């Protein structure tokens, strides 16, 4: 069979698989783009995968579907063989050749066990999509639900707390040790959608070949609860599993700051303390720093991070950073912004309905597997209600699913109706307009964000930065409070037509300007957390 015909047959097989129930077509598209048909005869198909990760994932999760599709199309049973294509042998990254033997495992990360992580969902590039895990365990006997990317009890990522996107309550004990496997935060249990596909793809690329110049550093940003830490932990897990000779260090900014303060405080008494602090990070082959926005205003710590950053990247060792905003919106020196932006910078947007529904389904499937309850399911209308009602924060969505699961199992109510679930989750979701917010609240946060005074925001000055802040504040008042234009105008000393123009202008700019959308999403998050 010639290659053109083989590709055509393979496309038919893929289309057949996507027609099956309980198959997510977006995941098939992403995963199967990394498979290539090599040979086919009666009852036999040979495929090659880009790497071991793809091969293993396909064999575990899709091999039977491939065989079923072939049998449905050709009415004969098939043997399917998947091999790794080693033809384009890629040289090992510089990091892998830095030392002859295995690197020492990084030291304990304090506070990881106190945090809980949520995964989540963005754009093109080929890597593979898996399924999400859970978080927000209920205060009862907790099933082994996979970890997510945010602290179940926190409403925002705060510098004083352990990283809210890090651990899983069900495996907290495992994560309180060295930088080894971090529970279930892997590429396999990350649900991919249009909102996160590009960030996911780049994370996989870095995990497969750490230290490549065009993705060093890799900077992933997006608001809390969208899956940044899940991707960072997935990189950590993948490198630990496939390249155990490399030293991988994950740290959130709160821990990094604490480490630095302790080392500095002890410096006079024990001169080795400061050296040991730097050595831990400078000897990493892959260094992952989470929530770097919390280092703003911490000049001395930033200087040290900058030194470590420059040393590692100059030696071809990989640095991965995450934040809740783009580098340009972090209040740090321009040289830091420039360096943070010098590799690959990718955002994670709030997930669309389809992705949230996929997360709900994967969470239910994970519960079935962990509990051995293959017949358990949540009705489709309830799953859709949860996906549509939840905010963009995936931890909120997953905790809603957890509540429903416990209501159905622990409280023995397997026949929950949609009305029952509406009552159960009546006060759970934070999405929708806030009734407690005021125009003054929004004005204050916009003034702080853009560094303008209240007099400037509501006054007559027409400097570009002031006009921009004013229009953003008006737009957010209209969107978040749903007030009439006249009522908003009175608080800004503007008339109805000016307010209407401001809203329309921002809406038009958002269509073309991704950075503006990111600014607005950051502001919404800040305002919601008041």
Coordinates of C-alpha atoms in Angstrom, one line a residue:
X1 CA 0.0 0.0 0.0
X2 CA 1.5 3.3 -1.0
X3 CA 2.0 6.1 1.6
X4 CA -0.8 8.3 0.2
X5 CA -3.3 5.4 0.4
X6 CA -2.0 4.5 3.9
X7 CA -2.5 8.0 5.2
X8 CA -6.0 8.0 3.7
X9 CA -6.9 4.7 5.5
X10 CA -5.4 6.0 8.8
X11 CA -7.6 9.2 8.5
X12 CA -10.6 7.0 8.1
X13 CA -9.6 5.0 11.2
X14 CA -9.2 8.2 13.2
X15 CA -12.6 9.5 12.0
X16 CA -14.2 6.2 13.0
X17 CA -12.7 6.4 16.5
X18 CA -14.0 10.0 17.0
X19 CA -17.5 8.8 16.2
X20 CA -17.5 6.5 19.3
X21 CA -19.3 7.4 22.5
X22 CA -17.1 8.5 25.4
X23 CA -14.3 9.6 23.0
X24 CA -13.2 13.2 23.1
X25 CA -12.4 14.2 19.4
X26 CA -10.0 17.0 20.5
X27 CA -7.9 14.5 22.4
X28 CA -7.8 12.1 19.5
X29 CA -6.7 15.0 17.2
X30 CA -3.9 16.0 19.5
X31 CA -2.6 12.5 20.3
X32 CA -3.1 10.9 16.9
X33 CA -1.2 13.7 15.2
X34 CA 1.9 12.2 16.9
X35 CA 1.2 8.7 15.3
X36 CA 2.2 7.8 11.7
X37 CA 1.1 4.7 9.8
X38 CA 4.0 2.7 8.4
X39 CA 2.6 -0.6 7.1
X40 CA -0.8 -2.3 6.7
X41 CA -1.9 -5.6 5.4
X42 CA -4.9 -7.8 6.1
X43 CA -5.4 -8.0 9.8
X44 CA -2.2 -6.0 10.6
X45 CA -1.4 -2.3 11.1
X46 CA 2.0 -0.9 12.2
X47 CA 2.2 2.7 13.6
X48 CA 5.1 4.7 14.8
X49 CA 5.0 7.3 17.6
X50 CA 7.2 10.3 18.2
X51 CA 8.4 9.1 21.6
X52 CA 7.8 6.7 24.4
X53 CA 5.3 8.9 26.1
X54 CA 3.0 8.9 23.1
X55 CA 3.5 5.2 22.5
X56 CA 2.7 4.3 26.1
X57 CA -0.4 6.6 26.3
X58 CA -1.9 5.3 23.0
X59 CA -1.3 1.6 24.0
X60 CA -2.9 2.2 27.4
X61 CA -5.9 4.3 26.3
X62 CA -6.6 3.9 22.6
X63 CA -5.2 0.6 21.4
X64 CA -8.6 -1.2 21.7
X65 CA -10.4 1.7 20.0
X66 CA -8.0 1.5 17.1
X67 CA -8.6 -2.3 16.8
X68 CA -12.3 -1.7 17.1
X69 CA -12.3 0.9 14.3
X70 CA -10.3 -1.3 12.0
X71 CA -12.7 -4.2 12.7
X72 CA -15.7 -2.0 12.0
X73 CA -14.2 -0.7 8.8
X74 CA -12.8 -4.0 7.4
X75 CA -14.9 -6.7 9.2
X76 CA -11.7 -8.7 10.3
X77 CA -9.8 -8.6 13.6
X78 CA -6.6 -6.6 13.5
X79 CA -3.2 -6.8 15.3
X80 CA -1.9 -3.3 16.0
X81 CA 1.8 -2.7 16.7
X82 CA 3.2 0.7 17.8
X83 CA 6.9 1.4 17.8
X84 CA 8.9 4.6 18.6
X85 CA 10.4 6.2 15.5
X86 CA 14.0 6.7 16.3
X87 CA 15.0 7.9 12.8
X88 CA 15.5 11.6 13.5
X89 CA 18.0 11.0 16.3
X90 CA 18.1 14.2 18.2
X91 CA 21.3 15.0 20.2
X92 CA 20.9 14.9 23.9
X93 CA 20.4 18.3 25.5
X94 CA 23.4 20.0 27.0
X95 CA 21.9 19.4 30.4
X96 CA 22.1 15.7 30.0
X97 CA 25.8 15.7 29.4
X98 CA 26.8 18.1 32.2
X99 CA 27.9 15.3 34.4
X100 CA 28.8 11.7 34.0
X101 CA 26.6 10.2 36.7
X102 CA 23.2 10.6 38.2
X103 CA 22.5 14.0 39.7
X104 CA 21.6 14.3 43.4
X105 CA 17.9 14.6 44.0
X106 CA 16.8 18.1 45.1
X107 CA 16.1 18.7 48.7
X108 CA 12.8 18.6 50.4
X109 CA 10.2 21.2 49.3
X110 CA 8.6 22.5 52.5
X111 CA 5.0 23.2 52.5
X112 CA 4.1 21.3 49.3
X113 CA 1.8 18.9 51.2
X114 CA -0.3 21.8 52.4
X115 CA -1.2 22.8 48.9
X116 CA -3.5 21.3 46.3
X117 CA -3.2 21.6 42.5
X118 CA -5.6 21.8 39.6
X119 CA -5.0 21.0 36.0
X120 CA -6.5 22.7 33.1
X121 CA -6.8 23.6 29.6
X122 CA -5.1 26.6 24.6
X123 CA -3.8 26.6 20.9
X124 CA -1.8 24.7 18.2
X125 CA 1.3 22.5 18.2
X126 CA 1.2 18.8 18.3
X127 CA 1.6 17.1 21.8
X128 CA -0.7 14.7 23.3
X129 CA -3.9 15.4 25.4
X130 CA -4.9 13.5 28.4
X131 CA -7.4 13.7 31.2
X132 CA -7.7 15.7 34.3
X133 CA -7.5 14.8 37.9
X134 CA -9.3 16.0 41.0
X135 CA -8.9 18.1 44.0
X136 CA -11.0 19.5 46.8
X137 CA -11.5 16.3 48.7
X138 CA -14.5 16.3 50.9
X139 CA -14.1 16.0 54.7
X140 CA -15.0 12.3 54.7
X141 CA -13.3 9.1 53.5
X142 CA -11.6 10.5 50.5
X143 CA -11.4 8.4 47.3
X144 CA -8.1 8.4 45.4
X145 CA -9.0 11.3 43.2
X146 CA -6.1 12.8 41.2
X147 CA -4.6 16.1 42.2
X148 CA -5.4 19.4 40.6
X149 CA -3.8 22.8 40.3
X150 CA -5.0 24.9 43.2
X151 CA -5.5 25.0 46.9
X152 CA -9.0 23.8 47.7
X153 CA -9.4 26.2 50.5
X154 CA -7.9 29.4 49.1
X155 CA -9.6 31.9 46.9
X156 CA -6.4 33.3 45.4
X157 CA -2.8 32.4 45.1
X158 CA -1.2 34.2 48.0
X159 CA 2.5 34.7 48.8
X160 CA 2.0 33.8 52.4
X161 CA 0.6 30.4 51.7
X162 CA 2.0 27.3 50.1
X163 CA 1.5 27.4 46.3
X164 CA -2.2 26.8 45.7
X165 CA -1.4 25.0 42.5
X166 CA 0.8 22.3 43.8
X167 CA -0.2 19.2 45.7
X168 CA -3.1 16.7 45.9
X169 CA -4.8 16.2 49.3
X170 CA -4.9 12.5 48.7
X171 CA -1.2 12.2 48.3
X172 CA 0.1 15.0 50.5
X173 CA 2.5 12.7 52.3
X174 CA 4.2 11.7 49.1
X175 CA 4.8 15.3 48.1
X176 CA 6.4 16.3 51.3
X177 CA 9.7 14.7 50.4
X178 CA 12.4 15.3 47.8
X179 CA 11.6 16.5 44.3
X180 CA 10.6 13.1 43.1
X181 CA 7.3 12.0 41.6
X182 CA 4.6 14.5 42.4
X183 CA 1.4 12.4 42.6
X184 CA -0.9 12.6 39.6
X185 CA 0.1 15.9 38.1
X186 CA 1.2 14.5 34.7
X187 CA 0.7 15.2 31.1
X188 CA -1.6 12.2 30.9
X189 CA -4.2 13.6 33.3
X190 CA -4.2 17.1 31.9
X191 CA -7.4 17.9 29.9
X192 CA -6.5 19.7 26.6
X193 CA -8.7 22.3 25.0
X194 CA -8.3 25.3 22.7
X195 CA -7.7 27.4 25.7
X196 CA -4.5 25.6 26.8
X197 CA -3.3 23.6 23.8
X198 CA -0.3 25.8 23.0
X199 CA 1.0 26.0 26.6
X200 CA 0.5 22.2 26.9
X201 CA 2.4 21.5 23.7
X202 CA 5.3 23.7 24.7
X203 CA 5.5 22.1 28.1
X204 CA 5.7 18.7 26.5
X205 CA 8.4 19.9 24.1
X206 CA 10.5 21.2 27.1
X207 CA 10.0 18.0 29.0
X208 CA 11.1 15.9 26.0
X209 CA 14.2 18.1 25.3
X210 CA 15.0 20.4 28.2
X211 CA 17.5 23.2 27.4
X212 CA 16.6 24.1 23.8
X213 CA 17.3 27.8 23.3
X214 CA 14.0 28.8 21.7
X215 CA 12.1 27.6 24.8
X216 CA 14.6 28.6 27.5
X217 CA 13.1 30.0 29.6
X218 CA 9.6 28.7 29.2
X219 CA 7.2 31.2 30.7
X220 CA 3.6 30.1 31.3
X221 CA 1.0 32.5 32.5
X222 CA -2.7 32.6 33.3
X223 CA -5.0 33.3 36.2
X224 CA -5.2 31.0 39.2
X225 CA -6.7 27.6 38.8
X226 CA -6.2 27.2 35.0
X227 CA -3.4 24.5 35.2
X228 CA -0.1 26.3 35.2
X229 CA 1.3 24.3 38.1
X230 CA -0.1 21.1 36.7
X231 CA 2.0 21.6 33.6
X232 CA 5.1 22.5 35.6
X233 CA 4.7 19.4 37.8
X234 CA 4.1 17.3 34.6
X235 CA 7.4 18.5 33.3
X236 CA 9.1 17.6 36.6
X237 CA 7.5 14.1 36.6
X238 CA 8.3 13.4 32.9
X239 CA 12.0 14.4 33.2
X240 CA 12.3 12.5 36.5
X241 CA 10.9 9.4 34.9
X242 CA 12.6 9.5 31.5
X243 CA 15.9 11.2 32.4
X244 CA 16.6 10.3 36.0
X245 CA 20.2 11.4 35.7
X246 CA 19.1 15.0 35.5
X247 CA 18.5 17.1 38.6
X248 CA 15.0 18.7 38.6
X249 CA 14.0 21.3 41.2
X250 CA 10.5 22.6 41.6
X251 CA 9.9 25.5 43.9
X252 CA 7.1 28.1 44.4
X253 CA 8.0 31.7 45.0
X254 CA 6.8 31.7 48.6
X255 CA 9.2 28.8 49.4
X256 CA 12.0 30.4 47.4
X257 CA 11.6 33.7 49.4
X258 CA 11.5 31.8 52.7
X259 CA 14.7 29.8 51.7
X260 CA 16.5 33.0 50.9
X261 CA 15.4 34.8 54.1
X262 CA 16.6 31.8 56.2
X263 CA 19.9 31.6 54.4
X264 CA 20.5 35.4 54.7
X265 CA 19.5 35.4 58.4
X266 CA 22.0 32.6 59.2
X267 CA 24.7 34.0 56.9
X268 CA 26.8 35.6 59.6
X269 CA 26.7 32.6 61.9
X270 CA 27.1 29.9 59.3
X271 CA 28.8 31.0 56.1
X272 CA 27.9 27.8 54.3
X273 CA 24.1 28.5 54.6
X274 CA 24.0 31.1 51.8
X275 CA 26.2 28.9 49.6
X276 CA 24.0 25.9 50.2
X277 CA 21.0 28.0 49.2
X278 CA 22.4 29.0 45.9
X279 CA 23.9 25.5 45.2
X280 CA 20.5 23.8 45.4
X281 CA 19.2 25.9 42.5
X282 CA 22.5 26.4 40.5
X283 CA 23.1 22.7 40.2
X284 CA 19.6 22.0 38.8
X285 CA 19.4 20.8 35.2
X286 CA 15.8 21.8 35.2
X287 CA 14.6 24.6 37.5
X288 CA 10.9 25.3 37.8
X289 CA 9.8 28.4 39.7
X290 CA 6.0 28.9 40.2
X291 CA 4.1 32.1 40.7
X292 CA 7.0 34.5 40.1
X293 CA 4.7 37.5 40.4
X294 CA 5.0 37.2 44.1
X295 CA 8.6 38.2 43.9
X296 CA 7.7 41.7 42.8
X297 CA 9.0 44.1 45.4
X298 CA 11.5 41.6 46.7
X299 CA 14.6 43.2 45.1
X300 CA 17.3 41.1 46.8
X301 CA 15.5 37.8 46.1
X302 CA 14.9 38.9 42.5
X303 CA 18.6 39.7 42.1
X304 CA 19.6 36.2 43.3
X305 CA 17.0 34.6 41.1
X306 CA 18.3 36.6 38.2
X307 CA 21.9 35.4 38.8
X308 CA 20.7 31.8 39.0
X309 CA 18.5 32.2 36.0
X310 CA 21.4 33.7 33.9
X311 CA 23.8 31.0 35.0
X312 CA 21.5 28.1 34.2
X313 CA 20.3 29.4 30.8
X314 CA 23.9 30.3 29.7
X315 CA 24.9 26.7 30.4
X316 CA 22.0 25.3 28.4
X317 CA 20.0 24.2 31.4
X318 CA 16.3 24.6 31.4
X319 CA 14.3 27.2 33.4
X320 CA 10.5 27.2 33.5
X321 CA 8.6 30.0 35.1
X322 CA 4.9 30.6 35.8
X323 CA 2.8 33.6 36.9
X324 CA -0.7 34.8 37.0
X325 CA 0.0 37.5 34.4
X326 CA 2.3 38.2 31.5
X327 CA 5.9 39.3 32.2
X328 CA 5.1 42.9 31.1
X329 CA 2.4 43.1 33.8
X330 CA 4.6 42.1 36.7
X331 CA 5.9 45.0 38.7
X332 CA 9.6 44.3 38.4
X333 CA 12.6 45.9 36.7
X334 CA 12.6 46.0 32.9
X335 CA 15.7 43.7 32.7
X336 CA 13.8 40.9 34.5
X337 CA 10.8 41.3 32.2
X338 CA 13.1 41.2 29.1
X339 CA 14.9 38.1 30.3
X340 CA 11.7 36.3 31.4
X341 CA 10.3 37.0 27.9
X342 CA 13.4 35.9 26.0
X343 CA 12.4 32.3 25.4
X344 CA 8.9 31.0 24.9
X345 CA 6.0 32.8 26.6
X346 CA 2.6 31.2 26.4
X347 CA -0.7 31.9 28.1
X348 CA -3.5 29.7 29.4
X349 CA -6.9 31.1 28.8
X350 CA -10.1 30.3 30.7
X351 CA -11.5 27.0 29.4
X352 CA -14.4 26.9 27.1
X353 CA -17.6 24.8 27.9
X354 CA -16.4 21.8 25.9
X355 CA -13.1 21.7 27.8
X356 CA -14.9 22.1 31.2
X357 CA -17.2 19.3 30.2
X358 CA -14.2 17.1 29.2
X359 CA -12.7 17.8 32.7
X360 CA -16.0 16.7 34.4
X361 CA -16.1 13.5 32.3
X362 CA -12.4 12.7 33.0
X363 CA -12.9 13.3 36.7
X364 CA -15.9 10.9 36.8
X365 CA -13.8 8.4 34.9
X366 CA -11.0 8.7 37.3
X367 CA -13.3 8.2 40.2
X368 CA -14.7 5.0 38.5
X369 CA -11.2 3.6 38.1
X370 CA -9.9 4.5 41.6
X371 CA -13.0 3.0 43.3
X372 CA -13.5 0.1 40.9
X373 CA -17.1 1.3 40.3
X374 CA -17.3 0.8 36.5
X375 CA -21.1 1.3 36.5
X376 CA -21.0 4.6 38.3
X377 CA -21.9 7.7 36.3
X378 CA -23.2 11.2 36.7
X379 CA -26.2 11.9 34.3
X380 CA -25.3 14.0 31.2
X381 CA -27.6 16.9 32.1
X382 CA -25.9 17.2 35.5
X383 CA -22.5 17.1 34.0
X384 CA -23.5 19.9 31.5
X385 CA -25.0 22.0 34.4
X386 CA -21.7 21.8 36.3
X387 CA -19.7 22.8 33.2
X388 CA -22.0 25.7 32.3
X389 CA -22.4 27.0 35.9
X390 CA -18.7 26.9 37.0
X391 CA -16.4 29.8 36.7
X392 CA -13.1 29.6 34.7
X393 CA -11.4 28.3 37.8
X394 CA -11.0 24.5 37.4
X395 CA -10.7 23.8 41.1
X396 CA -14.3 25.2 41.6
X397 CA -15.5 22.9 38.9
X398 CA -13.8 19.8 40.3
X399 CA -15.0 20.5 43.8
X400 CA -18.6 20.7 42.5
X401 CA -18.1 17.2 40.9
X402 CA -16.7 15.9 44.2
X403 CA -19.8 17.2 46.0
X404 CA -22.1 15.4 43.6
X405 CA -20.1 12.2 43.8
X406 CA -20.3 12.2 47.5
X407 CA -24.0 13.0 47.5
X408 CA -24.6 10.0 45.2
X409 CA -22.3 7.5 46.9
X410 CA -21.6 8.4 50.6
X411 CA -25.1 9.6 51.2
X412 CA -26.6 6.9 49.1
X413 CA -28.5 9.0 46.6
X414 CA -27.6 7.4 43.3
X415 CA -30.7 8.9 41.5
X416 CA -29.9 12.6 42.1
X417 CA -32.0 14.8 39.8
X418 CA -30.9 18.1 38.2
X419 CA -33.1 20.0 40.6
X420 CA -31.4 18.2 43.5
X421 CA -28.0 19.2 42.2
X422 CA -29.1 22.8 41.7
X423 CA -30.0 22.9 45.4
X424 CA -26.8 21.1 46.4
X425 CA -24.6 23.6 44.6
X426 CA -26.8 26.6 45.1
X427 CA -24.0 28.6 46.9
X428 CA -21.1 26.8 45.3
X429 CA -20.3 28.7 42.1
X430 CA -18.7 32.1 42.0
X431 CA -19.4 32.8 38.3
X432 CA -21.8 35.5 37.1
X433 CA -22.3 39.1 38.1
X434 CA -21.3 39.9 41.6
X435 CA -24.1 41.6 43.6
X436 CA -21.8 42.7 46.4
X437 CA -19.4 44.7 44.3
X438 CA -19.7 48.4 43.8
X439 CA -18.4 50.8 41.2
X440 CA -16.1 52.2 43.9
X441 CA -14.5 48.7 44.4
X442 CA -13.8 48.4 40.7
X443 CA -12.4 51.9 40.4
X444 CA -10.1 51.3 43.3
X445 CA -8.6 48.1 41.9
X446 CA -8.2 49.7 38.4
X447 CA -6.5 52.7 39.9
X448 CA -4.0 50.5 41.8
X449 CA -3.4 48.2 38.7
X450 CA -2.7 51.1 36.3
X451 CA -1.2 53.5 38.9
X452 CA -3.6 56.4 38.4
X453 CA -5.3 58.4 41.1
X454 CA -9.0 58.5 41.6
X455 CA -9.0 62.2 40.7
X456 CA -7.3 61.3 37.4
X457 CA -9.7 58.4 36.7
X458 CA -12.9 60.5 37.1
X459 CA -11.4 63.8 36.0
X460 CA -10.8 65.5 32.7
X461 CA -7.2 64.5 32.0
X462 CA -6.8 62.9 28.6
X463 CA -3.3 61.3 28.8
X464 CA -3.3 58.0 27.0
X465 CA -2.7 55.9 30.0
X466 CA -5.4 57.6 32.0
X467 CA -8.0 57.2 29.2
X468 CA -7.1 53.5 28.9
X469 CA -7.5 53.0 32.7
X470 CA -10.8 54.9 32.6
X471 CA -12.3 52.9 29.7
X472 CA -11.2 49.7 31.3
X473 CA -12.9 50.6 34.6
X474 CA -16.1 51.6 32.8
X475 CA -16.1 48.4 30.8
X476 CA -15.6 46.3 33.9
X477 CA -18.4 48.1 35.8
X478 CA -20.8 47.4 32.9
X479 CA -19.7 43.8 32.6
X480 CA -19.4 42.8 36.3
X481 CA -22.3 44.9 37.7
X482 CA -24.7 45.0 34.8
X483 CA -25.7 48.6 35.6
X484 CA -27.3 51.1 33.2
X485 CA -24.9 53.4 31.3
X486 CA -26.3 56.4 33.1
X487 CA -25.6 55.0 36.6
X488 CA -22.0 54.2 35.6
X489 CA -21.5 57.6 34.0
X490 CA -22.5 59.5 37.2
X491 CA -19.6 57.8 39.1
X492 CA -17.1 58.8 36.3
X493 CA -18.5 62.3 35.6
X494 CA -19.4 61.1 32.1
X495 CA -22.6 61.0 30.1
X496 CA -24.5 58.0 28.7
X497 CA -22.9 58.2 25.3
X498 CA -19.3 58.4 26.6
X499 CA -19.9 55.3 28.8
X500 CA -21.4 53.4 25.8
X501 CA -18.4 54.4 23.6
X502 CA -15.9 53.2 26.3
X503 CA -17.6 49.8 26.5
X504 CA -17.8 49.4 22.8
X505 CA -14.2 50.5 22.3
X506 CA -12.8 48.0 24.8
X507 CA -14.9 45.2 23.3
X508 CA -13.5 45.9 19.8
X509 CA -9.9 46.1 21.0
X510 CA -10.3 42.8 22.8
X511 CA -11.0 41.0 19.5
X512 CA -7.5 41.9 18.2
X513 CA -5.4 42.3 21.4
X514 CA -4.6 39.2 23.4
X515 CA -2.6 41.2 25.9
X516 CA -5.6 43.3 26.6
X517 CA -7.7 40.2 27.2
X518 CA -5.1 39.0 29.6
X519 CA -5.1 42.3 31.5
X520 CA -8.8 42.2 31.8
X521 CA -8.8 38.6 33.1
X522 CA -6.2 39.5 35.7
X523 CA -8.3 42.5 36.8
X524 CA -11.4 40.4 37.0
X525 CA -9.7 37.9 39.2
X526 CA -8.3 40.6 41.5
X527 CA -11.8 42.2 41.8
X528 CA -13.6 38.9 42.4
X529 CA -11.2 38.3 45.3
X530 CA -12.1 41.5 47.1

